[in-house]
Short mmCIF file of C-alpha atoms in Angstrom, two decimals:
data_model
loop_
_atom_site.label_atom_id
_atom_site.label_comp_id
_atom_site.label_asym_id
_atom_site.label_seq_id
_atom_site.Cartn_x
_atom_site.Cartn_y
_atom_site.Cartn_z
CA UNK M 1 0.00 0.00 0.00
CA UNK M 2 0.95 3.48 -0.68
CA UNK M 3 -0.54 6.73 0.51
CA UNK M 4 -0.36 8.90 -2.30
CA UNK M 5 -2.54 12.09 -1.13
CA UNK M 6 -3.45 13.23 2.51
CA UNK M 7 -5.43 16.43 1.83
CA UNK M 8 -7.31 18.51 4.36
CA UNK M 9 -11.19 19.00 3.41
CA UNK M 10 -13.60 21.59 4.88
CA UNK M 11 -15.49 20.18 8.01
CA UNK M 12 -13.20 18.20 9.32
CA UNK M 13 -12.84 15.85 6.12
CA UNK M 14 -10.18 14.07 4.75
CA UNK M 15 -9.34 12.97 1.33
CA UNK M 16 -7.26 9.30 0.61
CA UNK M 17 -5.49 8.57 -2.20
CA UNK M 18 -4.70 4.76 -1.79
CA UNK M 19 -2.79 3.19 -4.06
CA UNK M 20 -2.03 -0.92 -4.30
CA UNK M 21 0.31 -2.36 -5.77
CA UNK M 22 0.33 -4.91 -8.82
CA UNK M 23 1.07 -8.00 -6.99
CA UNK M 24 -0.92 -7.40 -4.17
CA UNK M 25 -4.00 -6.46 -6.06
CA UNK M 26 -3.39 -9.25 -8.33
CA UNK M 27 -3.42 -11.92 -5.67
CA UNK M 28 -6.65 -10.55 -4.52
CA UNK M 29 -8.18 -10.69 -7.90
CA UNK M 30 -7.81 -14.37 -7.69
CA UNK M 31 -9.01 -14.59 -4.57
CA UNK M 32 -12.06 -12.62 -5.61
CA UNK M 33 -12.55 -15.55 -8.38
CA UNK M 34 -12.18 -18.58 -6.40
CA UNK M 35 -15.06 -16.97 -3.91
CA UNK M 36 -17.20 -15.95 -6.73
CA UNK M 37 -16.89 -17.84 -9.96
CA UNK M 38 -19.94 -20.34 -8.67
CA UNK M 39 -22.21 -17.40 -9.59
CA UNK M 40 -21.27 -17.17 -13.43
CA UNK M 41 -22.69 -19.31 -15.87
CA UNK M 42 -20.26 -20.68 -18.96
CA UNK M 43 -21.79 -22.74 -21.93
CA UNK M 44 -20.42 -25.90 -21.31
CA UNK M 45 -18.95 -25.99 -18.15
CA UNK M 46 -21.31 -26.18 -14.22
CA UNK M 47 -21.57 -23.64 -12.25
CA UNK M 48 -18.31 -23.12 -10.09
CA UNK M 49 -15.66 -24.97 -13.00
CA UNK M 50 -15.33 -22.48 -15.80
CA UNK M 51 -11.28 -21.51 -16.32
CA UNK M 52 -10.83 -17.79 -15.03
CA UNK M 53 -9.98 -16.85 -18.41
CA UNK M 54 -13.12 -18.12 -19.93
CA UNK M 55 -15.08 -15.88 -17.45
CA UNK M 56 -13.09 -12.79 -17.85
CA UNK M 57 -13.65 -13.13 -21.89
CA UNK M 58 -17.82 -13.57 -21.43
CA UNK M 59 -18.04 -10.85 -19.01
CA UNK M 60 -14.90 -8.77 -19.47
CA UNK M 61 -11.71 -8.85 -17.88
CA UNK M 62 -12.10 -6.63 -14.91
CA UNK M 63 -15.19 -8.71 -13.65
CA UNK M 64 -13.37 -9.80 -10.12
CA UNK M 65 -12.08 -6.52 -9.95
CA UNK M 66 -14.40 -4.95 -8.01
CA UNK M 67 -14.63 -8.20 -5.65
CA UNK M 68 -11.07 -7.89 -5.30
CA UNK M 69 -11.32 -4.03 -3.92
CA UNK M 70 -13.56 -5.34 -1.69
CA UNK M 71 -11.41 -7.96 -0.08
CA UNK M 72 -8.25 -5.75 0.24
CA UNK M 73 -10.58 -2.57 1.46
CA UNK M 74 -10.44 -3.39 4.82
CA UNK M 75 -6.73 -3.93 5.68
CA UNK M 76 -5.15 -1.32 3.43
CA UNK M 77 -7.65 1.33 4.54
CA UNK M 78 -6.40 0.50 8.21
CA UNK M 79 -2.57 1.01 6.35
CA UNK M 80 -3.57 4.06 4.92
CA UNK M 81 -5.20 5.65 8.15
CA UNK M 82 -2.15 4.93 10.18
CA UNK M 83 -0.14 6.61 7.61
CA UNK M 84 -1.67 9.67 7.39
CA UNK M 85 -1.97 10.00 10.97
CA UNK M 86 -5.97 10.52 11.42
CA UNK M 87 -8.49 9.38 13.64
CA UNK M 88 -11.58 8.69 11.47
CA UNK M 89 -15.18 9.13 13.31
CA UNK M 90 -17.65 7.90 10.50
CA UNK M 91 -17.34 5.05 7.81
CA UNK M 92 -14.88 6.07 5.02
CA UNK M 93 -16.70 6.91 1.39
CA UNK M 94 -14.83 5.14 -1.21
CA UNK M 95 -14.33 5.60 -5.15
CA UNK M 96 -12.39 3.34 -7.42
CA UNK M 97 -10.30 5.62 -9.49
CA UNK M 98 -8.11 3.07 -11.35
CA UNK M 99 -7.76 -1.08 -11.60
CA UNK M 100 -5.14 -3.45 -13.61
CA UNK M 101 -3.34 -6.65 -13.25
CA UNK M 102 -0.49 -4.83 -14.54
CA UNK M 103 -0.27 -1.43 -12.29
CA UNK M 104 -2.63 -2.30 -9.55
CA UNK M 105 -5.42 -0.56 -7.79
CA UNK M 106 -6.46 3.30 -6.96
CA UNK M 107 -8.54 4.03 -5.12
CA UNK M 108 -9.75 7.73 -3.35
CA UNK M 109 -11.29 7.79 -0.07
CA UNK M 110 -12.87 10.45 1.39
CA UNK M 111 -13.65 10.42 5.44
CA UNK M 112 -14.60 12.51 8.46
CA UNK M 113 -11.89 12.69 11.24
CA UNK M 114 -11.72 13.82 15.00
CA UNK M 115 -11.86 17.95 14.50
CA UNK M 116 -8.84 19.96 15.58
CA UNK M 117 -9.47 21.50 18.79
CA UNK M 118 -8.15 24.82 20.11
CA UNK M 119 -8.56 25.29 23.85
CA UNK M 120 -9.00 28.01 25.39
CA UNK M 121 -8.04 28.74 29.42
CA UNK M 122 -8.23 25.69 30.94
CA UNK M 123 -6.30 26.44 34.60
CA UNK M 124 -6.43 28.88 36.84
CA UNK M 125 -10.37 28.71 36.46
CA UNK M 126 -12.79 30.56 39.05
CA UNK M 127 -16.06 28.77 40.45
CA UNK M 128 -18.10 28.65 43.31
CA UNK M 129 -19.15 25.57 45.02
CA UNK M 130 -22.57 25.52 47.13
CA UNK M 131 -22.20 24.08 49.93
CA UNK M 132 -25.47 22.45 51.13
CA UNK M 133 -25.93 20.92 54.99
CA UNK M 134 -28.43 18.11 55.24
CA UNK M 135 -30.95 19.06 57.71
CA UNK M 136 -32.24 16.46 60.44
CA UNK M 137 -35.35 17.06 59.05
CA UNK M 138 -34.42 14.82 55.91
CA UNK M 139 -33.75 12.33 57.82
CA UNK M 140 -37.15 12.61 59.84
CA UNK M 141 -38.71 12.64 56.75
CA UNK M 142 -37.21 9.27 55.38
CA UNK M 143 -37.93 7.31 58.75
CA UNK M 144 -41.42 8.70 57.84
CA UNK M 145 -41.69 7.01 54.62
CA UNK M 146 -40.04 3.75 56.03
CA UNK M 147 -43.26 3.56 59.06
CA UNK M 148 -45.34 4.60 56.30
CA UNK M 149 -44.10 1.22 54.10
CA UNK M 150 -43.85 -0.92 56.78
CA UNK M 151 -47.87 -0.03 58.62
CA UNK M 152 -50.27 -2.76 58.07
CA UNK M 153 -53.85 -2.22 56.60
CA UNK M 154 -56.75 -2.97 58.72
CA UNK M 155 -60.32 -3.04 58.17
CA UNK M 156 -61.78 0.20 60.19
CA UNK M 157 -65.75 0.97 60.97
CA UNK M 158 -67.24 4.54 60.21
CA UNK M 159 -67.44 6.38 57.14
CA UNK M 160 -64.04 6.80 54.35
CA UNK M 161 -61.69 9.62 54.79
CA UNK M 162 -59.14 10.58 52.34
CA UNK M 163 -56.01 8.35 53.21
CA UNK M 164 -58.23 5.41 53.45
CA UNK M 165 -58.67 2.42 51.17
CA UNK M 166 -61.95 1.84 49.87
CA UNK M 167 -62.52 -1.58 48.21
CA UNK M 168 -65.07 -1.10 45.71
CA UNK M 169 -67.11 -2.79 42.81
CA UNK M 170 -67.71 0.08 40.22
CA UNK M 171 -69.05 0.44 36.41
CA UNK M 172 -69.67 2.97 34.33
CA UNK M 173 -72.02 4.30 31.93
CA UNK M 174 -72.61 6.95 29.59
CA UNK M 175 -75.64 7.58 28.21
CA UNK M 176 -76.80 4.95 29.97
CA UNK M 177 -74.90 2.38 28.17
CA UNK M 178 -71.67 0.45 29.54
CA UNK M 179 -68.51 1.09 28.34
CA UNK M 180 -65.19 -0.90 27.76
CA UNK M 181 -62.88 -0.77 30.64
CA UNK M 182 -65.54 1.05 32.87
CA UNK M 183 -65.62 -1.97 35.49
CA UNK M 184 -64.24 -3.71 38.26
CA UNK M 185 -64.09 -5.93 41.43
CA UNK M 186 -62.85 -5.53 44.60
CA UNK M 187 -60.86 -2.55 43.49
CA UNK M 188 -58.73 -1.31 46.34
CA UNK M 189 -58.65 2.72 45.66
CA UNK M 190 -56.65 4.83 48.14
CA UNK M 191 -58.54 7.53 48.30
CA UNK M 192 -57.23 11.08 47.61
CA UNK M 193 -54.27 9.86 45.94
CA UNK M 194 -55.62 10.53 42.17
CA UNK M 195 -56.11 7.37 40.87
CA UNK M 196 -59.20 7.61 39.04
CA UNK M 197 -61.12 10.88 36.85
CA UNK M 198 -61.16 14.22 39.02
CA UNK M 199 -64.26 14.28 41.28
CA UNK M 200 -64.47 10.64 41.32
CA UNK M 201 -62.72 9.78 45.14
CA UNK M 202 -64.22 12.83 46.51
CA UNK M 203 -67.73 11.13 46.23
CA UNK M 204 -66.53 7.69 47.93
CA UNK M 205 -65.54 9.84 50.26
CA UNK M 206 -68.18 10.30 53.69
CA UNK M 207 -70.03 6.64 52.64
CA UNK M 208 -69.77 3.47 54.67
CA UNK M 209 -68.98 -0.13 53.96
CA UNK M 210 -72.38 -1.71 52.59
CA UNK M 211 -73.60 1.33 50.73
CA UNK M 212 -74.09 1.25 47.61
CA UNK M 213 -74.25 4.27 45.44
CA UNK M 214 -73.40 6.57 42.13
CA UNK M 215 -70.92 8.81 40.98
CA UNK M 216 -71.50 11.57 38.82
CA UNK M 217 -68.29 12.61 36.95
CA UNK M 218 -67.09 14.44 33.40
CA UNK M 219 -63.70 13.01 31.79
CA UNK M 220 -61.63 14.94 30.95
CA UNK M 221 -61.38 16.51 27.49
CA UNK M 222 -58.02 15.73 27.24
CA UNK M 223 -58.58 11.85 28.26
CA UNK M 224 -56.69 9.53 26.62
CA UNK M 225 -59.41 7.17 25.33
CA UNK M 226 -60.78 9.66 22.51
CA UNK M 227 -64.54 7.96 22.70
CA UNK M 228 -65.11 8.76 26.19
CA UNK M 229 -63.20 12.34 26.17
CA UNK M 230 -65.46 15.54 27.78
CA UNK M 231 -68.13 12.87 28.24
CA UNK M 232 -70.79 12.95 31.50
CA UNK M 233 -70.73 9.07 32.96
CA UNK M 234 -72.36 7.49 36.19
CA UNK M 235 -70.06 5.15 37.97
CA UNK M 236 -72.21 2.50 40.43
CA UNK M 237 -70.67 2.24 43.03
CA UNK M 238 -70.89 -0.59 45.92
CA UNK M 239 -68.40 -0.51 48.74
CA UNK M 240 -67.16 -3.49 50.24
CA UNK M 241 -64.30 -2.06 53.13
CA UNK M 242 -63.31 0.63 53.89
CA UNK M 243 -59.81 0.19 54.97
CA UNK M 244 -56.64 2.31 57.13
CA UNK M 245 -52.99 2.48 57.55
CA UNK M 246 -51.90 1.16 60.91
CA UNK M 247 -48.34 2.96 61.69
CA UNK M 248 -46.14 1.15 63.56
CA UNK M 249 -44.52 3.08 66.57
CA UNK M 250 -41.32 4.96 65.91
CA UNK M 251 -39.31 3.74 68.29
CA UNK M 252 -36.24 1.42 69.10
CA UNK M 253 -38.14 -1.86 67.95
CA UNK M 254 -38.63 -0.17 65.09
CA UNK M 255 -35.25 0.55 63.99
CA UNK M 256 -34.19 -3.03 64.56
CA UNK M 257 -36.77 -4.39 62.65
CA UNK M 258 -36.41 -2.06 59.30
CA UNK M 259 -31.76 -1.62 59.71
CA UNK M 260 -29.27 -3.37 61.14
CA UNK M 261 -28.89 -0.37 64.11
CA UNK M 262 -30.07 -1.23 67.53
CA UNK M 263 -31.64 2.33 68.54
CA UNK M 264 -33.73 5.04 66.65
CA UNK M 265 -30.98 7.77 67.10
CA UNK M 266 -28.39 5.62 65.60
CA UNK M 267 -31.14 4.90 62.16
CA UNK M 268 -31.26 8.66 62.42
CA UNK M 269 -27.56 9.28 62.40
CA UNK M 270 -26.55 6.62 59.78
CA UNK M 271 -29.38 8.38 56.91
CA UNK M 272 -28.17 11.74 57.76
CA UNK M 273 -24.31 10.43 57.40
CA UNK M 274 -25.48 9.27 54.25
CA UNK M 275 -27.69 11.56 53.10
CA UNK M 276 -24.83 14.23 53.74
CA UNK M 277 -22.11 12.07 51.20
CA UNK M 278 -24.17 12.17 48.86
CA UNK M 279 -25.05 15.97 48.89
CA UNK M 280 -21.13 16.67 49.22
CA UNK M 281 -20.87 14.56 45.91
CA UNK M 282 -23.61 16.41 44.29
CA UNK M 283 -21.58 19.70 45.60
CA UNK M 284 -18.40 18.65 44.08
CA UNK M 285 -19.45 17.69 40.72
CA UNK M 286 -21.74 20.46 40.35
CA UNK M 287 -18.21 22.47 40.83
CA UNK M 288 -16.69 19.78 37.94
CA UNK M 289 -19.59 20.59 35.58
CA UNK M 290 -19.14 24.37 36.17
CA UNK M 291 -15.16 24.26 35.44
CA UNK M 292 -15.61 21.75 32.70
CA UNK M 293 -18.59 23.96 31.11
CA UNK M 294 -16.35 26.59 31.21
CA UNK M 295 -13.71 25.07 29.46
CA UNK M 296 -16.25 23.87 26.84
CA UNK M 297 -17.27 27.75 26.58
CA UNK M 298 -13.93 28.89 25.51
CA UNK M 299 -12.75 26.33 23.17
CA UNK M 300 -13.26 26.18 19.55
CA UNK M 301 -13.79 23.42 17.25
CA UNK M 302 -16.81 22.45 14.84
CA UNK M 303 -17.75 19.77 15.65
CA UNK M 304 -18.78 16.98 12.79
CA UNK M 305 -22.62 16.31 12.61
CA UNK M 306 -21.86 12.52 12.11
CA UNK M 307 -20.16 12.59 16.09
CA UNK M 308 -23.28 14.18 17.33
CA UNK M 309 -25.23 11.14 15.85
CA UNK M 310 -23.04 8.66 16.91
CA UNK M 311 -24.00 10.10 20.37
CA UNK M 312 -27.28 10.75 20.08
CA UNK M 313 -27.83 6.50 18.58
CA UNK M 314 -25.92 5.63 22.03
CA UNK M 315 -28.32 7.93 24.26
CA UNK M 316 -31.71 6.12 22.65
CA UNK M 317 -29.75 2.66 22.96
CA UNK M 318 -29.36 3.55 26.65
CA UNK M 319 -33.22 4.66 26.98
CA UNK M 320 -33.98 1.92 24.67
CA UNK M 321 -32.60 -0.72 27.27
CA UNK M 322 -33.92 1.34 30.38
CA UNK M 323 -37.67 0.61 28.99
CA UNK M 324 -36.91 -2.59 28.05
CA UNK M 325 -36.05 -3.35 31.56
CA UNK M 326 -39.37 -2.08 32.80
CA UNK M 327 -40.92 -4.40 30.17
CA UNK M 328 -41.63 -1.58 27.66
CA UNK M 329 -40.89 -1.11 23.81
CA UNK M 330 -39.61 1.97 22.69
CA UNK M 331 -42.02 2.06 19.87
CA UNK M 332 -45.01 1.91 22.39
CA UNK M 333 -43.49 4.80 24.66
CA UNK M 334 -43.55 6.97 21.36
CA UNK M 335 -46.91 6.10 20.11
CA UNK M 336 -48.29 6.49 24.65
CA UNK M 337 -46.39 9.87 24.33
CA UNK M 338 -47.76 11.07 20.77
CA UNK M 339 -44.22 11.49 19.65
CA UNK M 340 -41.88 10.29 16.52
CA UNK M 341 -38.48 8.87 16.58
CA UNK M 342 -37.35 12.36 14.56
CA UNK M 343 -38.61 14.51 17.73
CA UNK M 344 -37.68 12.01 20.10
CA UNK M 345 -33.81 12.01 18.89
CA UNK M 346 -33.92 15.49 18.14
CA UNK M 347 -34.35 15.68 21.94
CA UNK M 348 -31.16 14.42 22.85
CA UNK M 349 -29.17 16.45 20.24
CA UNK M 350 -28.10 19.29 22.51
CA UNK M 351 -26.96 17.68 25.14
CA UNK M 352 -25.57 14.88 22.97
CA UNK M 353 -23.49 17.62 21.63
CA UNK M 354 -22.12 19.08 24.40
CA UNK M 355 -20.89 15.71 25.76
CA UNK M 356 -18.86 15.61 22.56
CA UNK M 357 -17.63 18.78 23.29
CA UNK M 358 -16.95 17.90 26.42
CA UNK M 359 -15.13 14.30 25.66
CA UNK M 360 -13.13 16.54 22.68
CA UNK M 361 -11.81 18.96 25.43
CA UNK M 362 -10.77 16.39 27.66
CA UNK M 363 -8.81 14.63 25.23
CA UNK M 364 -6.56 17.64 24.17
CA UNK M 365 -6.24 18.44 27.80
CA UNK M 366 -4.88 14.62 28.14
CA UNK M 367 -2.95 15.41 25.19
CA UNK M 368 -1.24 18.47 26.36
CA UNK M 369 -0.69 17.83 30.14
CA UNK M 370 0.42 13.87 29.30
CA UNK M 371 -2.04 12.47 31.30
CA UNK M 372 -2.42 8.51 31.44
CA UNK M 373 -3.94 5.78 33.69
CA UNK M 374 -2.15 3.82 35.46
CA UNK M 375 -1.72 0.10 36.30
CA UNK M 376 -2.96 0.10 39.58
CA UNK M 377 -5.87 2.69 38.81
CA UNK M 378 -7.21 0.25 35.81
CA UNK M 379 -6.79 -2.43 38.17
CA UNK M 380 -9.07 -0.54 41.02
CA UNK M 381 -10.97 0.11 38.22
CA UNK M 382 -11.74 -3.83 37.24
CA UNK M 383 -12.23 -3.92 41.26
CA UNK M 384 -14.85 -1.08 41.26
CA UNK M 385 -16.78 -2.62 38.18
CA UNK M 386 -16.57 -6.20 39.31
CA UNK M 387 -17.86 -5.31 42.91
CA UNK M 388 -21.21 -2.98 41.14
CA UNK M 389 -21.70 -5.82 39.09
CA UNK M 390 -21.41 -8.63 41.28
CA UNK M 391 -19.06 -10.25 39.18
CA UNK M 392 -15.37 -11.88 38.75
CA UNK M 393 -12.54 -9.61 38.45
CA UNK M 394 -11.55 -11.71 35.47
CA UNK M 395 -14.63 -11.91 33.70
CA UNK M 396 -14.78 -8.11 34.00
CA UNK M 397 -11.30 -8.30 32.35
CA UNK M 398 -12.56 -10.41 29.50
CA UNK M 399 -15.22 -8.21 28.67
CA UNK M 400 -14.33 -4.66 29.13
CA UNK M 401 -12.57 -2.68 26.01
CA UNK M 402 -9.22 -1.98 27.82
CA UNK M 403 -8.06 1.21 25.94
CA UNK M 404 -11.57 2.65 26.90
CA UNK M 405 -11.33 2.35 30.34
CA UNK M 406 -8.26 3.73 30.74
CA UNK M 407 -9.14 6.94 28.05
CA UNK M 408 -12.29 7.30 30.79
CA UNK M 409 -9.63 7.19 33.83
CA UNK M 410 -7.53 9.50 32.13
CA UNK M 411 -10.78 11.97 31.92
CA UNK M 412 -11.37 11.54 34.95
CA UNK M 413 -7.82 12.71 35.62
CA UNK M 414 -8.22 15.69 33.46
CA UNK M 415 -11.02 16.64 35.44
CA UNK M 416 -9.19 16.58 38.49
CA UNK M 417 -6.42 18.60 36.91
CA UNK M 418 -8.76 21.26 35.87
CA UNK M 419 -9.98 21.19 39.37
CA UNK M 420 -6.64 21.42 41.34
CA UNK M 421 -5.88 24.06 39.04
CA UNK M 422 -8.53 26.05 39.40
CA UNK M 423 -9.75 28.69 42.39
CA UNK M 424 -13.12 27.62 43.80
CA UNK M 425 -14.56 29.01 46.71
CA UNK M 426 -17.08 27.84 49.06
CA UNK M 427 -20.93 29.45 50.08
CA UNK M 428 -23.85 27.84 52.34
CA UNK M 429 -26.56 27.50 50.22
CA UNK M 430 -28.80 30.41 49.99
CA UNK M 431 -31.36 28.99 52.76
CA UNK M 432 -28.80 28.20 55.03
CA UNK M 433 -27.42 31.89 54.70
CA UNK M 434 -31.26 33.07 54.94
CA UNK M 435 -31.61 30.63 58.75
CA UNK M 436 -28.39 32.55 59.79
CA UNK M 437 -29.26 36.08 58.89
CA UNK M 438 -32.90 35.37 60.98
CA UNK M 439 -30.98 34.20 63.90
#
């Protein structure tokens, strides 16, 4: 292989001129005919067993030619790329200029490559990082919702309150006539919690088990089944229970039962400890994201429209799975959300273009400062993974593109040099200043 032409397009293009030579080209021609010469018919001979030359003569002598470009594509493209130094980011576009047994194969190759980037300031950056305080309050609040998932239901006399659960039999009817999906059995509705049509809880509400009754109610105009839209129906209604949280006591009992602490303080203590790592995470990389925003500000680079899609195909891959894990298809959430696939990816185009803005910066910043991963950090790395994933470290090994774990570490390295470099001072969060001002 030679490169004969490496020239600079607009947009971050690059033109190939590849050239093979006789030998090489001429071994693939024959290559190309003992794959292919089963599809050519010759008068007298089956399918498969006609002489090359016979072949070339019936349907002209470059017939494997184009086979043959095809078989060699692949390796002296790779020659070619390393030659001229690029980084390609899209499939290469290729044209046969020129083929012969006696001088070989041209061909011209035109591809998009990883932009140039010019940074701008990158250290000595200014920021300001919020500092927020996790109130005990928080922490009050989560026991709450652990009493409130661990209280058992009990059947209760007297009439239904909101916060209750009334089990019901309902159906509905509209103009007197039953519709599809309008009925049920033993339907336990917590009442004031929205479940069903505005208007429809507040009349269960005030009746007692036994009664049985109607409901008066509009749907919406917005509903989502079209036929019963801005409609008036009558729901009959017969209630069976009427049914109440029992809280358990917040106490020490408690806490043993729900944690593996022995007292109530120490439950306390342990969500606030943990409620307060997480919040000085959120604190620090709200600080990263400011620096690295800023960074992103004051570079410059255009970036090719083929990178954006690349990243915006790996964001609805990454929804894509997310539904599927909740048992949903992608095409269902678009048709439930009245959306197309156009909208719904051109949703994730801005931000899928900053993160290649961002991953560009990062790179020259690895570039220029000589940043690298080490052993040992890939290695904790293959730890961390294995350990999220409940797996082997070796498995993880097996499976995990190498060079792009340790490009990742070695952003995440950038980061931190941006960060050490950089002046950031430190503020209570505005309603922490406002409690200290009042006392």
């Amino acid at each position: 292989m030679e490169l004969k032409k490496n020239e600079k397009l607009e947009n971050s293009r690059v033109e190939l001129e590849i050239a093979v030579d006789a030998a090489a080209f001429s071994d693939a021609v024959s290559k190309a005919f003992r794959k292919n010469a089963k599809n050519f018919n010759v008068p007298g001979f089956r399918k498969g067993k006609a002489p090359r030359h016979l072949i070339e003569q019936m349907y002209g002598k470059d017939v494997f030619h184009y086979d043959a470009v095809n078989e060699i594509f692949p390796e002296v493209y790779d020659e070619a790329v390393k030659a001229a130094g690029i980084e390609p980011v899209a499939a290469p576009e290729a044209e046969l200029v020129s083929t012969s047994l006696e001088d070989g194969a041209v061909l011209k190759v035109t591809v998009t490559v990883k932009p140039e980037v010019a940074l701008g300031e990158y250290k000595g950056l200014k920021a300001t990082k919020t500092v927020h305080t996790v109130e005990a309050s928080e922490a009050d609040a989560e026991i709450a919702q652990m009493q409130q998932r661990n209280a058992r239901t009990i059947t209760r006399e007297g009439k239904a309150e909101n916060g209750d659960i009334a089990v019901i039999d309902f159906e509905g009817f509209v103009d007197g006539v039953a519709f599809e999906g309008g009925k049920g059995e033993n339907f336990s509705l917590a009442l004031g919690s929205g479940q069903f049509i505005p208007g429809f809880e507040e009349q269960v509400v005030g009746h007692v088990a036994g009664e049985e009754f109607d409901i008066e109610v509009n749907f919406p105009e917005e509903y989502q089944a079209k036929e019963l839209a801005g409609k008036a129906a009558t729901f009959k209604i017969k209630l069976h229970e009427v049914k109440t949280k029992e809280l358990p006591e917040l106490d020490d009992e408690f806490a043993k039962d729900v944690s593996e602490y022995d007292t109530l303080a120490e439950l306390k203590d342990s969500i606030l400890k943990r409620k307060q790592e997480q919040t000085d995470k959120e604190d620090e990389l709200n600080v990263e994201n400011a620096l690295v925003d800023q960074v992103v500000d004051g570079m410059e680079v255009e970036v090719p429209g083929c990178m954006v899609e690349n990243r915006v195909d790996e964001m609805v891959r990454d929804f894509e799975y997310r539904l599927e894990q909740q048992g949903l298809k992608l095409e269902m959430y678009l048709q439930y959300t009245n959306s197309t696939m156009e909208k719904f990816r051109e949703g994730f185009r801005e931000q899928a273009e900053k993160q290649v803005k961002i991953r560009l910066a990062l790179e020259k910043i690895v570039e220029l400062e000589k940043i690298e991963a080490s052993e040992e950090e890939f290695d904790a790395e293959i730890k961390r993974i294995a350990a999220a994933y409940q797996m082997e470290e070796e498995k993880i090994r097996s499976v995990v593109p190498v060079d792009e774990v340790k490009k990742d570490l070695a952003f995440n390295k950038a980061i931190d040099f941006i960060k050490s470099n950089a002046v950031v001072t430190e503020e209570a969060a505005k309603e922490e200043k406002a409690e200290e001002k009042n006392d």
